[in-house]
Amino acid sequence: MRIAIYPGTFDPITNGHVDIIDRAREIFDRVIVAVAGSTNKRTLFSSAERIAMIREIVKKHKNVSVDRFDGLLVRYAQSKKAIAIVRGLRAVSDFEYEFQMALTNRKLDGDITTVFLMPHEKYTYLNSSIVRELATLGGDVTEFVPPNVRRRLTEKMKSVRG
Ligand code: ADP
């Protein structure tokens, strides 16, 4: 059983993340989307909300599950018996940080390999913070996120505005 962990903040999940999940589940027997619970980023959505949105999207795939993780990623990956950590690589700008993290994680556990997957080029400039900003300003996010995420963004904006 070749298990991969796809970790991230997913605040919220975008079509770029979905593209990476789709590629990863073709390669591995099982993919666990691991949502960072405690993060030093201030998130728009709670971890429970971020997890629920991803679950709605991946429930059609038997070999994809969603979980929350806290603390050291490598330790979490070990506890799940994962052989790989999947990360998305969009542009050169992602490289330095990802390179540093991958090498650090390899130092911590040489048996867990970080695998970088490139999304379709139409998602190269897409990230969660652009989606949040667009939603905050009342822009249309249809092209960037799955329909359930768009609905939740609209609800969230209403509740934030009161
Ligand atoms: P993190 O806080 O760990 O960077 P993110 O939720 O921003 O969490 O991203 C999780 C992973 O998904 C990262 O590997 C990131 O590079 C990748 N990713 C984010 N947006 C995209 C996208 N549009 N296309 C492909 N990969 C992406």
PDB file of C-alpha atoms and ligand atoms in Angstrom:
ATOM      1  CA  MET A   1       0.000   0.000   0.000  1.00  0.00           C
ATOM      2  CA  ARG A   2       1.659   3.211  -1.174  1.00  0.00           C
ATOM      3  CA  ILE A   3       0.283   6.028   0.933  1.00  0.00           C
ATOM      4  CA  ALA A   4       0.934   9.727   0.259  1.00  0.00           C
ATOM      5  CA  ILE A   5       0.168  12.729   2.418  1.00  0.00           C
ATOM      6  CA  TYR A   6      -0.865  15.984   0.740  1.00  0.00           C
ATOM      7  CA  PRO A   7      -0.457  18.613   3.458  1.00  0.00           C
ATOM      8  CA  GLY A   8      -1.526  22.233   3.407  1.00  0.00           C
ATOM      9  CA  THR A   9      -3.627  24.983   4.887  1.00  0.00           C
ATOM     10  CA  PHE A  10      -6.344  24.841   2.207  1.00  0.00           C
ATOM     11  CA  ASP A  11      -7.945  28.139   3.239  1.00  0.00           C
ATOM     12  CA  PRO A  12      -9.952  27.372   1.147  1.00  0.00           C
ATOM     13  CA  ILE A  13      -9.247  24.499  -1.250  1.00  0.00           C
ATOM     14  CA  THR A  14      -8.994  25.740  -4.867  1.00  0.00           C
ATOM     15  CA  ASN A  15      -9.151  24.080  -8.285  1.00  0.00           C
ATOM     16  CA  GLY A  16      -5.332  24.052  -8.214  1.00  0.00           C
ATOM     17  CA  HIS A  17      -5.345  21.875  -5.086  1.00  0.00           C
ATOM     18  CA  VAL A  18      -7.988  19.614  -6.657  1.00  0.00           C
ATOM     19  CA  ASP A  19      -5.770  19.229  -9.731  1.00  0.00           C
ATOM     20  CA  ILE A  20      -2.880  18.056  -7.509  1.00  0.00           C
ATOM     21  CA  ILE A  21      -5.135  15.621  -5.601  1.00  0.00           C
ATOM     22  CA  ASP A  22      -6.296  14.152  -8.934  1.00  0.00           C
ATOM     23  CA  ARG A  23      -2.727  13.638 -10.104  1.00  0.00           C
ATOM     24  CA  ALA A  24      -1.612  12.168  -6.771  1.00  0.00           C
ATOM     25  CA  ARG A  25      -4.431   9.638  -6.607  1.00  0.00           C
ATOM     26  CA  GLU A  26      -3.380   8.273 -10.001  1.00  0.00           C
ATOM     27  CA  ILE A  27       0.109   7.573  -8.680  1.00  0.00           C
ATOM     28  CA  PHE A  28      -0.514   6.390  -5.122  1.00  0.00           C
ATOM     29  CA  ASP A  29      -2.808   3.736  -3.661  1.00  0.00           C
ATOM     30  CA  ARG A  30      -4.094   6.152  -1.078  1.00  0.00           C
ATOM     31  CA  VAL A  31      -3.884   9.919  -0.639  1.00  0.00           C
ATOM     32  CA  ILE A  32      -4.520  11.600   2.683  1.00  0.00           C
ATOM     33  CA  VAL A  33      -5.217  15.317   2.394  1.00  0.00           C
ATOM     34  CA  ALA A  34      -3.815  16.609   5.679  1.00  0.00           C
ATOM     35  CA  VAL A  35      -5.202  19.950   6.772  1.00  0.00           C
ATOM     36  CA  ALA A  36      -3.010  21.985   9.096  1.00  0.00           C
ATOM     37  CA  GLY A  37      -5.013  22.533  12.262  1.00  0.00           C
ATOM     38  CA  SER A  38      -2.866  24.918  14.184  1.00  0.00           C
ATOM     39  CA  THR A  39      -1.059  27.302  11.894  1.00  0.00           C
ATOM     40  CA  ASN A  40       0.537  30.643  12.507  1.00  0.00           C
ATOM     41  CA  LYS A  41      -1.401  32.006   9.550  1.00  0.00           C
ATOM     42  CA  ARG A  42      -4.720  33.583  10.497  1.00  0.00           C
ATOM     43  CA  THR A  43      -7.222  31.627   8.497  1.00  0.00           C
ATOM     44  CA  LEU A  44     -10.579  32.721   7.106  1.00  0.00           C
ATOM     45  CA  PHE A  45     -12.086  29.266   7.632  1.00  0.00           C
ATOM     46  CA  SER A  46     -11.706  27.116  10.754  1.00  0.00           C
ATOM     47  CA  SER A  47      -9.962  23.775  10.327  1.00  0.00           C
ATOM     48  CA  ALA A  48     -13.349  22.032  10.668  1.00  0.00           C
ATOM     49  CA  GLU A  49     -14.751  24.161   7.825  1.00  0.00           C
ATOM     50  CA  ARG A  50     -11.677  23.607   5.634  1.00  0.00           C
ATOM     51  CA  ILE A  51     -11.884  19.852   6.209  1.00  0.00           C
ATOM     52  CA  ALA A  52     -15.629  19.726   5.514  1.00  0.00           C
ATOM     53  CA  MET A  53     -15.209  21.523   2.173  1.00  0.00           C
ATOM     54  CA  ILE A  54     -12.479  19.117   1.041  1.00  0.00           C
ATOM     55  CA  ARG A  55     -14.521  16.091   2.164  1.00  0.00           C
ATOM     56  CA  GLU A  56     -17.459  17.235   0.037  1.00  0.00           C
ATOM     57  CA  ILE A  57     -15.149  17.363  -2.989  1.00  0.00           C
ATOM     58  CA  VAL A  58     -13.239  14.092  -2.569  1.00  0.00           C
ATOM     59  CA  LYS A  59     -15.992  11.864  -1.223  1.00  0.00           C
ATOM     60  CA  LYS A  60     -16.451  10.438  -4.742  1.00  0.00           C
ATOM     61  CA  HIS A  61     -12.910   9.001  -4.620  1.00  0.00           C
ATOM     62  CA  LYS A  62     -12.477   5.845  -2.574  1.00  0.00           C
ATOM     63  CA  ASN A  63      -8.706   6.256  -2.226  1.00  0.00           C
ATOM     64  CA  VAL A  64      -8.720   9.852  -0.948  1.00  0.00           C
ATOM     65  CA  SER A  65      -9.369  10.786   2.668  1.00  0.00           C
ATOM     66  CA  VAL A  66      -9.150  14.029   4.621  1.00  0.00           C
ATOM     67  CA  ASP A  67      -7.630  14.456   8.043  1.00  0.00           C
ATOM     68  CA  ARG A  68      -6.400  17.180  10.360  1.00  0.00           C
ATOM     69  CA  PHE A  69      -2.797  17.281  11.487  1.00  0.00           C
ATOM     70  CA  ASP A  70      -0.970  19.289  14.105  1.00  0.00           C
ATOM     71  CA  GLY A  71       2.701  19.503  14.850  1.00  0.00           C
ATOM     72  CA  LEU A  72       5.513  17.944  12.910  1.00  0.00           C
ATOM     73  CA  LEU A  73       4.478  16.784   9.427  1.00  0.00           C
ATOM     74  CA  VAL A  74       7.062  14.014   9.258  1.00  0.00           C
ATOM     75  CA  ARG A  75       5.799  12.535  12.510  1.00  0.00           C
ATOM     76  CA  TYR A  76       2.253  12.630  11.188  1.00  0.00           C
ATOM     77  CA  ALA A  77       3.372  10.963   7.931  1.00  0.00           C
ATOM     78  CA  GLN A  78       5.133   8.238   9.926  1.00  0.00           C
ATOM     79  CA  SER A  79       2.006   7.606  11.975  1.00  0.00           C
ATOM     80  CA  LYS A  80       0.078   7.042   8.736  1.00  0.00           C
ATOM     81  CA  LYS A  81       2.828   4.836   7.276  1.00  0.00           C
ATOM     82  CA  ALA A  82       3.143   7.190   4.309  1.00  0.00           C
ATOM     83  CA  ILE A  83       6.010   6.843   1.865  1.00  0.00           C
ATOM     84  CA  ALA A  84       5.600  10.288   0.319  1.00  0.00           C
ATOM     85  CA  ILE A  85       4.655  13.898   0.930  1.00  0.00           C
ATOM     86  CA  VAL A  86       3.027  15.540  -2.092  1.00  0.00           C
ATOM     87  CA  ARG A  87       3.415  19.258  -2.739  1.00  0.00           C
ATOM     88  CA  GLY A  88       2.288  21.379  -5.654  1.00  0.00           C
ATOM     89  CA  LEU A  89       4.883  23.374  -7.543  1.00  0.00           C
ATOM     90  CA  ARG A  90       3.490  26.275  -9.496  1.00  0.00           C
ATOM     91  CA  ALA A  91       6.264  28.676 -10.304  1.00  0.00           C
ATOM     92  CA  VAL A  92       9.864  29.444  -9.461  1.00  0.00           C
ATOM     93  CA  SER A  93       8.559  31.497  -6.560  1.00  0.00           C
ATOM     94  CA  ASP A  94       7.447  28.297  -4.792  1.00  0.00           C
ATOM     95  CA  PHE A  95      10.809  26.664  -5.228  1.00  0.00           C
ATOM     96  CA  GLU A  96      13.065  28.023  -2.500  1.00  0.00           C
ATOM     97  CA  TYR A  97      10.670  27.460   0.377  1.00  0.00           C
ATOM     98  CA  GLU A  98       9.609  24.039  -0.890  1.00  0.00           C
ATOM     99  CA  PHE A  99      13.228  22.991  -1.447  1.00  0.00           C
ATOM    100  CA  GLN A 100      14.122  23.968   2.117  1.00  0.00           C
ATOM    101  CA  MET A 101      11.171  22.108   3.559  1.00  0.00           C
ATOM    102  CA  ALA A 102      11.734  18.991   1.486  1.00  0.00           C
ATOM    103  CA  LEU A 103      15.393  18.775   2.510  1.00  0.00           C
ATOM    104  CA  THR A 104      14.567  19.394   6.163  1.00  0.00           C
ATOM    105  CA  ASN A 105      11.923  16.690   6.111  1.00  0.00           C
ATOM    106  CA  ARG A 106      14.362  14.329   4.427  1.00  0.00           C
ATOM    107  CA  LYS A 107      16.867  14.973   7.238  1.00  0.00           C
ATOM    108  CA  LEU A 108      14.183  14.106   9.759  1.00  0.00           C
ATOM    109  CA  ASP A 109      13.170  10.931   7.940  1.00  0.00           C
ATOM    110  CA  GLY A 110      15.087   9.731   4.895  1.00  0.00           C
ATOM    111  CA  ASP A 111      12.409   7.145   4.077  1.00  0.00           C
ATOM    112  CA  ILE A 112       9.720   9.713   3.316  1.00  0.00           C
ATOM    113  CA  THR A 113      10.155  11.293  -0.107  1.00  0.00           C
ATOM    114  CA  THR A 114       8.718  14.664  -1.061  1.00  0.00           C
ATOM    115  CA  VAL A 115       7.149  14.530  -4.502  1.00  0.00           C
ATOM    116  CA  PHE A 116       6.376  17.705  -6.446  1.00  0.00           C
ATOM    117  CA  LEU A 117       3.524  17.717  -8.902  1.00  0.00           C
ATOM    118  CA  MET A 118       2.809  20.473 -11.388  1.00  0.00           C
ATOM    119  CA  PRO A 119      -0.789  21.513 -11.889  1.00  0.00           C
ATOM    120  CA  HIS A 120      -2.279  22.360 -15.262  1.00  0.00           C
ATOM    121  CA  GLU A 121      -0.768  25.678 -16.319  1.00  0.00           C
ATOM    122  CA  LYS A 122      -4.125  27.428 -15.983  1.00  0.00           C
ATOM    123  CA  TYR A 123      -3.715  27.091 -12.198  1.00  0.00           C
ATOM    124  CA  THR A 124      -0.185  28.456 -12.072  1.00  0.00           C
ATOM    125  CA  TYR A 125      -1.240  31.817 -10.710  1.00  0.00           C
ATOM    126  CA  LEU A 126      -3.985  30.546  -8.456  1.00  0.00           C
ATOM    127  CA  ASN A 127      -3.684  30.491  -4.698  1.00  0.00           C
ATOM    128  CA  SER A 128      -6.009  30.582  -1.709  1.00  0.00           C
ATOM    129  CA  SER A 129      -5.121  34.121  -0.725  1.00  0.00           C
ATOM    130  CA  ILE A 130      -6.137  35.478  -4.138  1.00  0.00           C
ATOM    131  CA  VAL A 131      -9.438  33.615  -3.827  1.00  0.00           C
ATOM    132  CA  ARG A 132     -10.032  35.075  -0.332  1.00  0.00           C
ATOM    133  CA  GLU A 133      -9.212  38.559  -1.506  1.00  0.00           C
ATOM    134  CA  LEU A 134     -11.461  38.270  -4.534  1.00  0.00           C
ATOM    135  CA  ALA A 135     -14.336  36.966  -2.415  1.00  0.00           C
ATOM    136  CA  THR A 136     -13.855  39.745   0.137  1.00  0.00           C
ATOM    137  CA  LEU A 137     -14.136  42.325  -2.625  1.00  0.00           C
ATOM    138  CA  GLY A 138     -17.263  40.693  -4.036  1.00  0.00           C
ATOM    139  CA  GLY A 139     -15.541  39.282  -7.145  1.00  0.00           C
ATOM    140  CA  ASP A 140     -16.641  36.134  -8.973  1.00  0.00           C
ATOM    141  CA  VAL A 141     -14.631  33.074  -7.909  1.00  0.00           C
ATOM    142  CA  THR A 142     -16.496  30.557 -10.106  1.00  0.00           C
ATOM    143  CA  GLU A 143     -13.457  29.788 -12.238  1.00  0.00           C
ATOM    144  CA  PHE A 144     -11.133  29.224  -9.298  1.00  0.00           C
ATOM    145  CA  VAL A 145     -12.908  27.017  -6.768  1.00  0.00           C
ATOM    146  CA  PRO A 146     -15.381  24.111  -6.783  1.00  0.00           C
ATOM    147  CA  PRO A 147     -19.085  25.112  -6.440  1.00  0.00           C
ATOM    148  CA  ASN A 148     -19.391  24.079  -2.762  1.00  0.00           C
ATOM    149  CA  VAL A 149     -16.438  26.328  -1.867  1.00  0.00           C
ATOM    150  CA  ARG A 150     -17.978  29.232  -3.764  1.00  0.00           C
ATOM    151  CA  ARG A 151     -21.199  28.811  -1.771  1.00  0.00           C
ATOM    152  CA  ARG A 152     -19.343  28.698   1.527  1.00  0.00           C
ATOM    153  CA  LEU A 153     -17.317  31.760   0.600  1.00  0.00           C
ATOM    154  CA  THR A 154     -20.522  33.662  -0.108  1.00  0.00           C
ATOM    155  CA  GLU A 155     -21.975  32.553   3.249  1.00  0.00           C
ATOM    156  CA  LYS A 156     -18.760  33.459   5.050  1.00  0.00           C
ATOM    157  CA  MET A 157     -18.727  36.934   3.508  1.00  0.00           C
ATOM    158  CA  LYS A 158     -22.304  37.498   4.668  1.00  0.00           C
ATOM    159  CA  SER A 159     -21.472  36.403   8.217  1.00  0.00           C
ATOM    160  CA  VAL A 160     -18.282  38.476   8.326  1.00  0.00           C
ATOM    161  CA  ARG A 161     -20.177  41.576   7.147  1.00  0.00           C
ATOM    162  CA  GLY A 162     -22.991  40.821   9.631  1.00  0.00           C
TER     163      GLY A 162
HETATM  164  P1  ADP B   1       0.694  25.788   2.690  1.00  0.00           P
HETATM  165  O1  ADP B   1       0.313  26.744   3.775  1.00  0.00           O
HETATM  166  O2  ADP B   1       1.231  24.480   3.209  1.00  0.00           O
HETATM  167  O3  ADP B   1       1.512  26.352   1.580  1.00  0.00           O
HETATM  168  P2  ADP B   1      -1.519  25.743   0.839  1.00  0.00           P
HETATM  169  O4  ADP B   1      -2.905  25.325   1.135  1.00  0.00           O
HETATM  170  O5  ADP B   1      -1.294  27.146   0.427  1.00  0.00           O
HETATM  171  O6  ADP B   1      -0.710  25.353   2.123  1.00  0.00           O
HETATM  172  O7  ADP B   1      -0.898  24.803  -0.256  1.00  0.00           O
HETATM  173  C1  ADP B   1      -0.801  23.423  -0.094  1.00  0.00           C
HETATM  174  C2  ADP B   1      -0.029  22.845  -1.259  1.00  0.00           C
HETATM  175  O8  ADP B   1      -0.753  23.031  -2.458  1.00  0.00           O
HETATM  176  C3  ADP B   1       1.332  23.476  -1.501  1.00  0.00           C
HETATM  177  O9  ADP B   1       2.218  22.472  -1.941  1.00  0.00           O
HETATM  178  C4  ADP B   1       1.081  24.451  -2.602  1.00  0.00           C
HETATM  179  O10 ADP B   1       2.241  24.676  -3.386  1.00  0.00           O
HETATM  180  C5  ADP B   1       0.040  23.709  -3.410  1.00  0.00           C
HETATM  181  N1  ADP B   1      -0.809  24.611  -4.187  1.00  0.00           N
HETATM  182  C6  ADP B   1      -1.467  25.708  -3.783  1.00  0.00           C
HETATM  183  N2  ADP B   1      -2.128  26.291  -4.810  1.00  0.00           N
HETATM  184  C7  ADP B   1      -1.867  25.528  -5.898  1.00  0.00           C
HETATM  185  C8  ADP B   1      -2.219  25.607  -7.286  1.00  0.00           C
HETATM  186  N3  ADP B   1      -2.936  26.609  -7.767  1.00  0.00           N
HETATM  187  N4  ADP B   1      -1.762  24.659  -8.100  1.00  0.00           N
HETATM  188  C9  ADP B   1      -0.989  23.671  -7.617  1.00  0.00           C
HETATM  189  N5  ADP B   1      -0.590  23.543  -6.357  1.00  0.00           N
HETATM  190  C10 ADP B   1      -1.024  24.456  -5.494  1.00  0.00           C
END
